[in-house]
CSV table of C-alpha atoms in Angstrom, one decimal:
chain,number,residue,atom,x,y,z
Q,204,UNK,CA,-85.4,-26.6,-41.8
Q,205,UNK,CA,-86.8,-29.0,-39.2
Q,206,UNK,CA,-89.1,-27.6,-36.6
Q,207,UNK,CA,-90.0,-29.7,-33.5
Q,208,UNK,CA,-92.8,-28.8,-31.1
Q,209,UNK,CA,-91.4,-30.0,-27.8
Q,210,UNK,CA,-94.2,-28.4,-25.8
Q,211,UNK,CA,-97.4,-26.6,-26.8
Q,212,UNK,CA,-99.1,-25.4,-23.6
Q,213,UNK,CA,-99.0,-22.0,-22.0
Q,214,UNK,CA,-97.5,-21.5,-18.5
Q,215,UNK,CA,-98.5,-24.2,-16.1
Q,216,UNK,CA,-98.9,-26.9,-18.8
Q,217,UNK,CA,-102.0,-29.0,-19.3
Q,218,UNK,CA,-103.4,-30.1,-17.0
Q,219,UNK,CA,-102.3,-27.3,-14.6
Q,220,UNK,CA,-101.3,-28.5,-11.2
Q,221,UNK,CA,-103.7,-26.3,-9.2
Q,222,UNK,CA,-106.7,-26.3,-11.6
Q,223,UNK,CA,-109.9,-28.3,-11.6
Q,224,UNK,CA,-111.5,-26.6,-14.6
Q,225,UNK,CA,-113.5,-28.7,-17.0
Q,226,UNK,CA,-110.5,-29.3,-19.2
Q,227,UNK,CA,-108.0,-30.3,-16.5
Q,228,UNK,CA,-110.6,-32.4,-14.7
Q,229,UNK,CA,-111.6,-34.1,-17.9
Q,230,UNK,CA,-108.1,-35.0,-19.0
Q,231,UNK,CA,-107.2,-36.4,-15.5
Q,232,UNK,CA,-110.3,-38.5,-15.5
Q,233,UNK,CA,-109.8,-39.4,-19.2
Q,234,UNK,CA,-113.2,-38.2,-20.2
Q,235,UNK,CA,-111.9,-35.4,-22.4
Q,236,UNK,CA,-110.8,-36.0,-26.0
Q,237,UNK,CA,-107.6,-34.2,-25.6
Q,238,UNK,CA,-103.8,-34.6,-25.1
Q,239,UNK,CA,-101.7,-33.5,-22.2
Q,240,UNK,CA,-99.2,-30.8,-23.0
Q,241,UNK,CA,-96.0,-29.5,-21.5
Q,242,UNK,CA,-95.1,-25.8,-21.5
Q,243,UNK,CA,-94.4,-24.2,-24.9
Q,244,UNK,CA,-91.0,-25.1,-26.4
Q,245,UNK,CA,-89.8,-25.2,-30.0
Q,246,UNK,CA,-86.5,-26.6,-31.4
Q,247,UNK,CA,-85.2,-25.9,-34.9
Q,248,UNK,CA,-82.4,-27.2,-37.0
Q,249,UNK,CA,-81.0,-26.4,-40.5
Q,250,UNK,CA,-78.8,-29.5,-40.8
Q,251,UNK,CA,-80.4,-32.3,-38.6
Q,252,UNK,CA,-77.4,-32.2,-36.3
Q,253,UNK,CA,-77.2,-28.8,-34.5
Q,254,UNK,CA,-80.4,-27.6,-32.8
Q,255,UNK,CA,-81.4,-24.2,-31.5
Q,256,UNK,CA,-84.1,-23.7,-28.9
Q,257,UNK,CA,-86.7,-21.0,-29.1
Q,258,UNK,CA,-86.9,-20.0,-25.5
Q,259,UNK,CA,-86.2,-22.4,-22.6
Q,260,UNK,CA,-89.3,-23.7,-20.9
Q,261,UNK,CA,-89.5,-25.0,-17.3
Q,262,UNK,CA,-90.3,-28.4,-18.8
Q,263,UNK,CA,-87.1,-28.5,-20.9
Q,264,UNK,CA,-85.4,-31.4,-19.2
Q,265,UNK,CA,-88.2,-33.9,-19.8
Q,266,UNK,CA,-88.8,-32.4,-23.3
Q,267,UNK,CA,-85.1,-33.2,-24.2
Q,268,UNK,CA,-85.4,-36.7,-22.9
Q,269,UNK,CA,-88.6,-37.2,-25.0
Q,270,UNK,CA,-86.7,-36.1,-28.1
Q,271,UNK,CA,-84.0,-38.5,-29.4
Q,272,UNK,CA,-82.5,-35.8,-31.7
Q,273,UNK,CA,-81.6,-33.8,-28.6
Q,274,UNK,CA,-80.0,-36.6,-26.6
Q,275,UNK,CA,-76.4,-36.4,-25.4
Q,276,UNK,CA,-73.8,-38.3,-27.4
Q,277,UNK,CA,-70.1,-38.9,-27.3
Q,278,UNK,CA,-68.0,-36.4,-29.2
Q,279,UNK,CA,-66.6,-32.9,-29.3
Q,280,UNK,CA,-68.2,-29.6,-28.5
Q,281,UNK,CA,-70.6,-28.0,-31.0
Q,282,UNK,CA,-69.7,-24.3,-30.7
Q,283,UNK,CA,-66.0,-23.9,-31.2
Q,284,UNK,CA,-65.4,-22.6,-27.7
Q,285,UNK,CA,-62.3,-23.0,-25.6
Q,286,UNK,CA,-64.0,-25.5,-23.3
Q,287,UNK,CA,-61.9,-28.5,-22.3
Q,288,UNK,CA,-62.6,-31.6,-24.5
Q,289,UNK,CA,-65.2,-34.1,-23.4
Q,290,UNK,CA,-65.4,-37.8,-24.1
Q,291,UNK,CA,-68.9,-38.7,-22.9
Q,292,UNK,CA,-70.6,-35.3,-22.6
Q,293,UNK,CA,-71.8,-33.6,-25.7
Q,294,UNK,CA,-75.2,-32.0,-26.6
Q,295,UNK,CA,-76.6,-31.3,-30.1
Q,296,UNK,CA,-78.2,-28.2,-28.5
Q,297,UNK,CA,-76.1,-25.3,-29.8
Q,298,UNK,CA,-78.0,-22.4,-28.5
Q,299,UNK,CA,-81.3,-20.7,-27.6
Q,300,UNK,CA,-83.1,-17.6,-28.7
Q,301,UNK,CA,-85.2,-15.7,-26.1
Q,302,UNK,CA,-88.3,-13.9,-27.2
Q,303,UNK,CA,-88.7,-12.4,-23.7
Q,304,UNK,CA,-87.8,-12.7,-20.1
Q,305,UNK,CA,-91.0,-14.3,-18.6
Q,306,UNK,CA,-90.3,-17.2,-16.3
Q,307,UNK,CA,-91.9,-19.6,-18.8
Q,308,UNK,CA,-89.4,-18.5,-21.4
Q,309,UNK,CA,-86.2,-18.6,-19.4
Q,310,UNK,CA,-86.3,-21.0,-16.4
Q,311,UNK,CA,-85.2,-23.8,-18.6
Q,312,UNK,CA,-81.8,-22.1,-19.0
Q,313,UNK,CA,-81.0,-23.1,-15.4
Q,314,UNK,CA,-81.6,-26.7,-16.4
Q,315,UNK,CA,-78.6,-26.3,-18.8
Q,316,UNK,CA,-76.1,-25.4,-16.1
Q,317,UNK,CA,-74.1,-28.6,-16.2
Q,318,UNK,CA,-71.0,-27.0,-17.8
Q,319,UNK,CA,-72.1,-27.5,-21.3
Q,320,UNK,CA,-71.3,-24.6,-23.7
Q,321,UNK,CA,-74.5,-22.8,-24.7
Q,322,UNK,CA,-75.0,-19.7,-26.9
Q,323,UNK,CA,-77.8,-17.4,-25.7
Q,324,UNK,CA,-79.3,-14.8,-28.0
Q,325,UNK,CA,-81.4,-12.1,-26.4
Q,326,UNK,CA,-82.0,-8.4,-26.5
Q,327,UNK,CA,-79.8,-6.2,-24.3
Q,328,UNK,CA,-82.7,-5.5,-22.0
Q,329,UNK,CA,-83.5,-9.2,-21.4
Q,330,UNK,CA,-79.9,-10.1,-21.0
Q,331,UNK,CA,-79.5,-7.3,-18.4
Q,332,UNK,CA,-82.5,-8.6,-16.4
Q,333,UNK,CA,-81.2,-12.1,-16.3
Q,334,UNK,CA,-77.5,-11.6,-15.8
Q,335,UNK,CA,-77.3,-8.4,-13.8
Q,336,UNK,CA,-80.5,-8.5,-11.7
Q,337,UNK,CA,-80.9,-12.2,-10.9
Q,338,UNK,CA,-78.2,-14.1,-9.0
Q,339,UNK,CA,-79.6,-17.5,-10.1
Q,340,UNK,CA,-78.3,-17.0,-13.6
Q,341,UNK,CA,-74.8,-16.7,-12.3
Q,342,UNK,CA,-74.9,-20.5,-12.5
Q,343,UNK,CA,-74.5,-20.2,-16.2
Q,344,UNK,CA,-71.2,-18.3,-15.8
Q,345,UNK,CA,-69.1,-20.5,-13.5
Q,346,UNK,CA,-66.7,-20.9,-16.4
Q,347,UNK,CA,-65.8,-18.3,-19.0
Q,348,UNK,CA,-66.8,-20.7,-21.8
Q,349,UNK,CA,-70.0,-22.0,-20.2
Q,350,UNK,CA,-72.4,-19.5,-21.7
Q,351,UNK,CA,-71.9,-16.9,-24.5
Q,352,UNK,CA,-74.5,-14.1,-24.7
Q,353,UNK,CA,-75.1,-12.3,-28.0
Q,354,UNK,CA,-77.2,-9.2,-28.1
Q,355,UNK,CA,-79.9,-9.1,-30.8
Q,356,UNK,CA,-81.7,-6.1,-32.2
Q,357,UNK,CA,-85.3,-6.1,-33.4
Q,358,UNK,CA,-85.3,-5.7,-37.2
Q,359,UNK,CA,-81.7,-6.9,-37.6
Q,360,UNK,CA,-81.2,-10.4,-38.9
Q,361,UNK,CA,-78.4,-12.6,-37.4
Q,362,UNK,CA,-77.1,-16.1,-38.1
Q,363,UNK,CA,-77.6,-19.2,-35.9
Q,364,UNK,CA,-74.6,-21.3,-36.8
Q,365,UNK,CA,-72.0,-23.5,-35.2
Q,366,UNK,CA,-68.2,-23.6,-35.9
Q,367,UNK,CA,-68.4,-27.2,-37.2
Q,368,UNK,CA,-71.1,-26.7,-39.7
Q,369,UNK,CA,-71.6,-24.6,-42.9
Q,370,UNK,CA,-75.3,-24.9,-42.5
Q,371,UNK,CA,-77.1,-22.0,-40.7
Q,372,UNK,CA,-80.4,-20.5,-39.9
Q,373,UNK,CA,-81.1,-16.8,-40.5
Q,374,UNK,CA,-83.1,-15.3,-37.6
Q,375,UNK,CA,-84.9,-11.9,-37.6
Q,376,UNK,CA,-86.3,-10.6,-34.3
Q,377,UNK,CA,-89.6,-8.7,-34.6
Q,378,UNK,CA,-90.5,-6.2,-31.8
Q,379,UNK,CA,-94.0,-6.6,-30.5
Q,380,UNK,CA,-96.1,-4.5,-28.1
Q,381,UNK,CA,-95.5,-5.9,-24.7
Q,382,UNK,CA,-94.0,-5.3,-21.4
Q,383,UNK,CA,-91.1,-6.6,-19.2
Q,384,UNK,CA,-91.9,-9.5,-16.8
Q,385,UNK,CA,-94.1,-9.0,-13.8
Q,386,UNK,CA,-91.2,-10.0,-11.5
Q,387,UNK,CA,-89.5,-6.7,-12.3
Q,388,UNK,CA,-90.8,-4.0,-9.9
Q,389,UNK,CA,-90.3,-0.3,-9.4
Q,390,UNK,CA,-87.7,1.3,-11.6
Q,391,UNK,CA,-86.2,-2.0,-12.6
Q,392,UNK,CA,-86.9,-1.3,-16.3
Q,393,UNK,CA,-86.7,2.4,-16.4
Q,394,UNK,CA,-83.4,2.3,-18.3
Q,395,UNK,CA,-84.5,-0.4,-20.7
Q,396,UNK,CA,-86.2,-0.1,-24.1
Q,397,UNK,CA,-89.8,-1.3,-24.3
Q,398,UNK,CA,-89.0,-2.5,-27.9
Q,399,UNK,CA,-86.8,-5.2,-26.4
Q,400,UNK,CA,-89.4,-6.6,-24.0
Q,401,UNK,CA,-91.3,-9.0,-26.3
Q,402,UNK,CA,-90.3,-10.5,-29.7
Q,403,UNK,CA,-91.6,-12.7,-32.5
Q,404,UNK,CA,-89.1,-14.6,-34.6
Q,405,UNK,CA,-88.7,-15.1,-38.3
Q,406,UNK,CA,-86.4,-18.0,-39.2
Q,407,UNK,CA,-85.2,-19.1,-42.6
Q,408,UNK,CA,-82.8,-21.8,-43.5
Q,409,UNK,CA,-80.2,-21.5,-46.2
Q,410,UNK,CA,-80.3,-22.4,-48.9
Q,411,UNK,CA,-84.0,-22.8,-49.7
Q,412,UNK,CA,-85.2,-24.5,-46.6
Q,413,UNK,CA,-88.4,-22.7,-45.9
Q,414,UNK,CA,-89.5,-19.8,-43.6
Q,415,UNK,CA,-90.9,-20.0,-40.1
Q,416,UNK,CA,-92.8,-17.4,-38.1
Q,417,UNK,CA,-92.8,-18.0,-34.3
Q,418,UNK,CA,-95.1,-15.6,-32.4
Q,419,UNK,CA,-96.3,-17.2,-29.2
Q,420,UNK,CA,-97.2,-14.0,-27.4
Q,421,UNK,CA,-99.1,-11.4,-29.4
Q,422,UNK,CA,-101.2,-8.6,-28.1
Q,423,UNK,CA,-102.4,-7.2,-31.4
Q,424,UNK,CA,-101.7,-7.9,-35.1
Q,425,UNK,CA,-100.7,-4.9,-37.1
Q,426,UNK,CA,-100.6,-4.7,-40.9
Q,427,UNK,CA,-96.9,-5.2,-41.0
Q,428,UNK,CA,-97.3,-8.5,-39.2
Q,429,UNK,CA,-99.9,-9.7,-41.8
Q,430,UNK,CA,-97.4,-9.1,-44.5
Q,431,UNK,CA,-94.6,-10.9,-42.7
Q,432,UNK,CA,-96.8,-13.9,-41.9
Q,433,UNK,CA,-97.9,-14.3,-45.6
Q,434,UNK,CA,-94.2,-14.5,-46.5
Q,435,UNK,CA,-93.8,-17.6,-44.4
Q,436,UNK,CA,-94.4,-21.3,-44.9
Q,437,UNK,CA,-95.3,-22.1,-41.3
Q,438,UNK,CA,-96.9,-19.9,-38.7
Q,439,UNK,CA,-96.8,-20.8,-35.0
Q,440,UNK,CA,-99.0,-18.3,-33.4
Q,441,UNK,CA,-100.4,-17.3,-30.0
Q,442,UNK,CA,-103.3,-19.6,-29.2
Q,443,UNK,CA,-103.3,-18.9,-25.4
Q,444,UNK,CA,-107.0,-18.0,-24.9
Q,445,UNK,CA,-110.2,-18.5,-26.8
Q,446,UNK,CA,-111.9,-15.5,-25.3
Q,447,UNK,CA,-110.8,-12.3,-23.6
Q,448,UNK,CA,-112.4,-13.0,-20.3
Q,449,UNK,CA,-111.7,-16.7,-20.2
Q,450,UNK,CA,-109.7,-16.8,-17.0
Q,451,UNK,CA,-112.4,-15.0,-15.1
Q,452,UNK,CA,-114.6,-18.1,-15.3
Q,453,UNK,CA,-112.2,-20.1,-13.1
Q,454,UNK,CA,-110.6,-17.4,-11.0
Q,455,UNK,CA,-112.0,-14.0,-9.8
Q,456,UNK,CA,-110.1,-10.8,-10.2
Q,457,UNK,CA,-107.7,-11.9,-12.9
Q,458,UNK,CA,-106.7,-9.9,-15.9
Q,459,UNK,CA,-108.2,-10.3,-19.4
Q,460,UNK,CA,-106.3,-12.0,-22.1
Q,461,UNK,CA,-105.5,-8.7,-23.8
Q,462,UNK,CA,-104.2,-7.3,-20.5
Q,463,UNK,CA,-101.9,-10.2,-20.2
Q,464,UNK,CA,-100.5,-9.6,-23.6
Q,465,UNK,CA,-102.4,-12.2,-25.6
Q,466,UNK,CA,-104.8,-11.7,-28.5
Q,467,UNK,CA,-107.8,-14.0,-28.0
Q,468,UNK,CA,-108.7,-16.4,-30.8
Q,469,UNK,CA,-112.4,-15.5,-31.0
Q,470,UNK,CA,-114.3,-12.3,-31.5
Q,471,UNK,CA,-114.1,-9.5,-34.1
Q,472,UNK,CA,-110.6,-8.5,-32.9
Q,473,UNK,CA,-109.5,-12.1,-32.4
Q,474,UNK,CA,-106.9,-14.0,-34.4
Q,475,UNK,CA,-109.3,-16.1,-36.3
Q,476,UNK,CA,-110.8,-12.9,-37.8
Q,477,UNK,CA,-107.7,-10.8,-38.0
Q,478,UNK,CA,-105.6,-13.6,-39.8
Q,479,UNK,CA,-108.5,-14.9,-41.9
Q,480,UNK,CA,-106.9,-13.6,-45.2
Q,481,UNK,CA,-103.6,-15.3,-44.8
Q,482,UNK,CA,-103.1,-17.7,-47.7
Q,483,UNK,CA,-99.5,-18.9,-47.7
Q,484,UNK,CA,-98.6,-20.3,-44.3
Q,485,UNK,CA,-99.5,-23.5,-42.6
Q,486,UNK,CA,-101.2,-22.1,-39.5
Q,487,UNK,CA,-100.8,-23.7,-36.1
Q,488,UNK,CA,-101.9,-22.4,-32.7
Q,489,UNK,CA,-99.3,-22.9,-29.9
Q,490,UNK,CA,-99.0,-21.7,-26.2
Q,491,UNK,CA,-102.5,-23.0,-25.4
Q,492,UNK,CA,-103.8,-22.3,-22.0
Q,493,UNK,CA,-105.3,-25.2,-19.9
Q,494,UNK,CA,-108.7,-23.3,-19.9
Q,495,UNK,CA,-108.9,-23.0,-23.7
Q,496,UNK,CA,-111.8,-25.1,-25.1
Q,497,UNK,CA,-109.9,-25.8,-28.3
Q,498,UNK,CA,-107.9,-28.5,-26.4
Q,499,UNK,CA,-111.1,-30.6,-26.5
Q,500,UNK,CA,-111.2,-32.1,-30.0
Q,501,UNK,CA,-114.9,-32.7,-29.7
Q,502,UNK,CA,-115.7,-29.0,-28.9
Q,503,UNK,CA,-117.4,-26.5,-31.1
Q,504,UNK,CA,-114.4,-24.2,-30.7
Q,505,UNK,CA,-112.0,-26.8,-31.9
Q,506,UNK,CA,-114.2,-27.3,-35.0
Q,507,UNK,CA,-114.3,-23.6,-35.6
Q,508,UNK,CA,-110.6,-23.5,-35.6
Q,509,UNK,CA,-110.3,-26.4,-38.0
Q,510,UNK,CA,-112.9,-24.9,-40.3
Q,511,UNK,CA,-110.9,-21.7,-40.5
Q,512,UNK,CA,-107.8,-23.6,-41.6
Q,513,UNK,CA,-105.9,-23.8,-38.3
Q,514,UNK,CA,-104.5,-26.7,-36.3
Q,515,UNK,CA,-104.0,-26.9,-32.6
Q,516,UNK,CA,-100.4,-28.0,-31.8
Q,517,UNK,CA,-99.6,-31.0,-29.7
Q,518,UNK,CA,-96.3,-32.0,-28.1
Q,519,UNK,CA,-94.1,-34.0,-30.4
Q,520,UNK,CA,-95.3,-32.5,-33.7
Q,521,UNK,CA,-92.6,-32.0,-36.3
Q,522,UNK,CA,-92.5,-30.0,-39.6
Q,523,UNK,CA,-90.0,-30.0,-42.4
Q,524,UNK,CA,-89.9,-26.8,-44.3
Q,525,UNK,CA,-88.6,-26.4,-47.9
Q,526,UNK,CA,-89.3,-24.2,-50.8
Q,527,UNK,CA,-91.5,-24.0,-52.8
Q,528,UNK,CA,-94.2,-23.3,-50.2
Q,529,UNK,CA,-94.4,-26.5,-48.2
Q,530,UNK,CA,-94.7,-27.3,-44.5
Q,531,UNK,CA,-95.0,-31.0,-44.1
Q,532,UNK,CA,-96.0,-32.4,-40.7
Q,533,UNK,CA,-94.0,-35.6,-39.8
């Protein structure tokens, strides 16, 4: 399995357009030892030809253009739909799996509206919010073949595959403690199951291509998650905030990291401590907020992360997973 990190930042990217914190100011002035980052986006493939997106970030268009493997090419369609044949238009992007319905996870779908067949995997609750409560997403249904939605159920594995290829990825959604997006008000979610609001993903290629855990939004780590993570070769984990009150230093009245659904990295209940006993996976922090000091490679916090056996993702990183336990960065 190939895993490409197209974007590694939290919502707003790095630097963030309206922020003059130490990190954003430093990278703009080129005084900070850090790399700019686009909003979090992962792409995976089991055969080097067909690619599946994990969520669809607002920066997706530029991320595709920065990734030759995702460029359009001449040829037929990837998904075996009844769409009319195309001579010049064809995308290697076969589908996308949604871990939630936040804007940072779904806005990129609207950038895929140019009548290219796309397979979208989401829980019934997230599908309902996007297709029945938001008229913008009608743009994905102008033709009957334009988008195909498949409901996924936490705990039940499903195949990510295309009609033209025998290769596939097996994906298992994992329900996390979380809530539906902030744009849903009142009784908008009263009929929806909270178990469908926020997911982590376990992906495994067949045969013998390695195992990936993608968990970009995690409020707390339960024992069951520790066991799942230690069965994987590569762990891409929520690295949004270093501390629980991090945002309060740049903006008054904001929620804590935990209140926003993110486990901080530091502290006794932080991810560095809670995941310290993991031995198997290659551990990478993704979804990194612009205020997080770990973006500065010269910072004490970055050194603490490295000393604990973690890396801080940057845009453009790639991993090739294969058994026995191996996650090789390209």
